[in-house]
Amino acid sequence: MSDELDRIRREMHSVLQPEGVRPDDSLKITRRTFIHGSLVFGAATVGQAFAWWPLLNTLDIAHAAEAPFKFAWISDTHLYPRSLNTRFVDKVVRAAQEVQAMDPPADFLIFGGDLAQLGKIEELELGVDLLKEIKIPKHYIPGEHDWYLDMGKKWGELFGQPNWTFDHKGVRFIGLDTVSRGPDYWTAKNMTPEERMGHMATLDGTVAGPWAGVGRDQLDWMEKTLADWDKTRPVVIFSHNPLYEYYPPWNFWVRDWREVHEVLKPFAKVTNIHGHVHQVLYNEIGTLRSIGMLATSWPWPYAPEGLPKLTKPMIRVDPGDPYDGVGWEKIDVAATDEVDVEYIMWGRKEVFVQSPEDHDKNVSEIIRPRIADNMWPY
Amino acid sequence: MTIKPSFRSLLRRSAAAGSIALAAVLVGPASAHKDPVSPEQLKIYQEAFMEEVRKGDLLFHGDQATADAMGVGTSLSKTGMACAMCHPMASDTHPQSFPKFQAQMAKFATLRDMINWCIEKPNQGEKIDPESEAMKALEAYITWSNTGSVLQPGKF
């Protein structure tokens, strides 16, 4: 880990995690959802091989549910026009069918951003069309791929306000817009909307800069939204980007994460569920738990540094199988007030690494940022 | 009894080695391309390499104009996907682990074999000539991106 990132982590820890502070003690982490429900056999192996890792994925939000319920998460579908890429379409169809087939049904679906790949009207409308299969209420937050062709115009027409809140059976849910407040990198260079979108759509690009952020106005809105909420009651926040600093060169963060945590600090039970990273992730900062979700489109390797120590890594995927390392998530709020997050990773018996060779960082690597987009002819 | 022949043999071998070394010293500097390298030459060599890296970077990130100019505009991908979408900063390409037995291909493979496999399978494109300029540029970008990685040939 670089010295700079290490310094930031230490600062984050000292500010938000004084001795004894961590997510609520009543949060019980069990093996139950450690694996796909249909694959109980793997559990013993996982427990033995990685007993020193905390078991993730099961978040118990005490006093959460007035009644048991489920909800589902799909994100990062990155749809191209149907004529160009049918694989991505097929995977959204599969996710939608599986969400709709949940029994008992989910109360609602969260779509966590990056419905489209290049923000085209055709791509966004295709996404809406495919998700019509899901009849339960749907709530959408935007991703950067949805936004930067027309600066959110079409997305707004289709889905309305990008940030929102609602209460459901004793839990306050908040959806954040972490993508629309990117610094203007296009005007001075006279970029076309397509060029602007192209840079934004390149994860390892160097032109779009630190675009991920919540913004002072939205922080104020979040503070106001939470003002009347009992500080011991659970809060679940949905965002496209993680609300901590994981790896800024790929915008695996929001640049104003410190301010976000200042707003959330008084609340004892906060869970952040986020997309963007296309990988299994887990972290705790102060009283906040963060959990990263899979994409349906393609998985990303873990960043070269900064992977939270509490993350039990997902298994190294087979690039020859378009259904490997991707999927959706089922979140089950049980009668016992536990909230289980289950990764539905297609084509896999085991979601998590089983041996060092299963980790994508088994081959150690030192990598460097790209250069060609800085030589672009602007 | 056996000392004498061994001693003679040793002398013969020493004389032969000495002759080769002397010839190398005398002849070497007189041959072509053996002048001390100049800063200007180093700059040219480095620029030639970085130009390949730059072209490889653009190909890797799906730049259509570069792909067209290098004759692989319709080959590299037919899905909209570019290499960098799964390999930001060329991570997880592991050039330092080749050659190796590559499980997906079930054969002993080079990095170029793997690049062509990715073009053909995830990108649903068409294999490119392993000796082509485009392949060399992709190889240059991938290896340059992994500068500092330790060679681990054969590592899964």
Short mmCIF file of C-alpha atoms in Angstrom, two decimals, chain A residues 31-32 34-48 349-350 354:
data_model
loop_
_atom_site.label_atom_id
_atom_site.label_comp_id
_atom_site.label_asym_id
_atom_site.label_seq_id
_atom_site.Cartn_x
_atom_site.Cartn_y
_atom_site.Cartn_z
CA ARG A 31 -22.01 -18.57 7.89
CA ARG A 32 -25.55 -18.90 6.69
CA PHE A 34 -21.67 -17.21 3.15
CA ILE A 35 -22.44 -19.39 0.24
CA HIS A 36 -25.15 -19.68 -2.31
CA GLY A 37 -28.22 -21.20 -0.66
CA SER A 38 -28.25 -24.20 -2.93
CA LEU A 39 -24.66 -25.12 -2.18
CA VAL A 40 -24.54 -25.87 1.52
CA PHE A 41 -21.75 -28.41 1.14
CA GLY A 42 -19.03 -25.85 0.60
CA ALA A 43 -19.53 -24.13 3.92
CA ALA A 44 -17.34 -26.37 6.03
CA THR A 45 -14.42 -26.01 3.65
CA VAL A 46 -14.74 -22.26 3.65
CA GLY A 47 -14.89 -22.08 7.42
CA GLN A 48 -11.84 -24.27 7.86
CA LYS A 349 -20.30 -23.21 -6.46
CA GLU A 350 -18.03 -21.04 -4.33
CA GLN A 354 -10.76 -21.34 -1.42
#
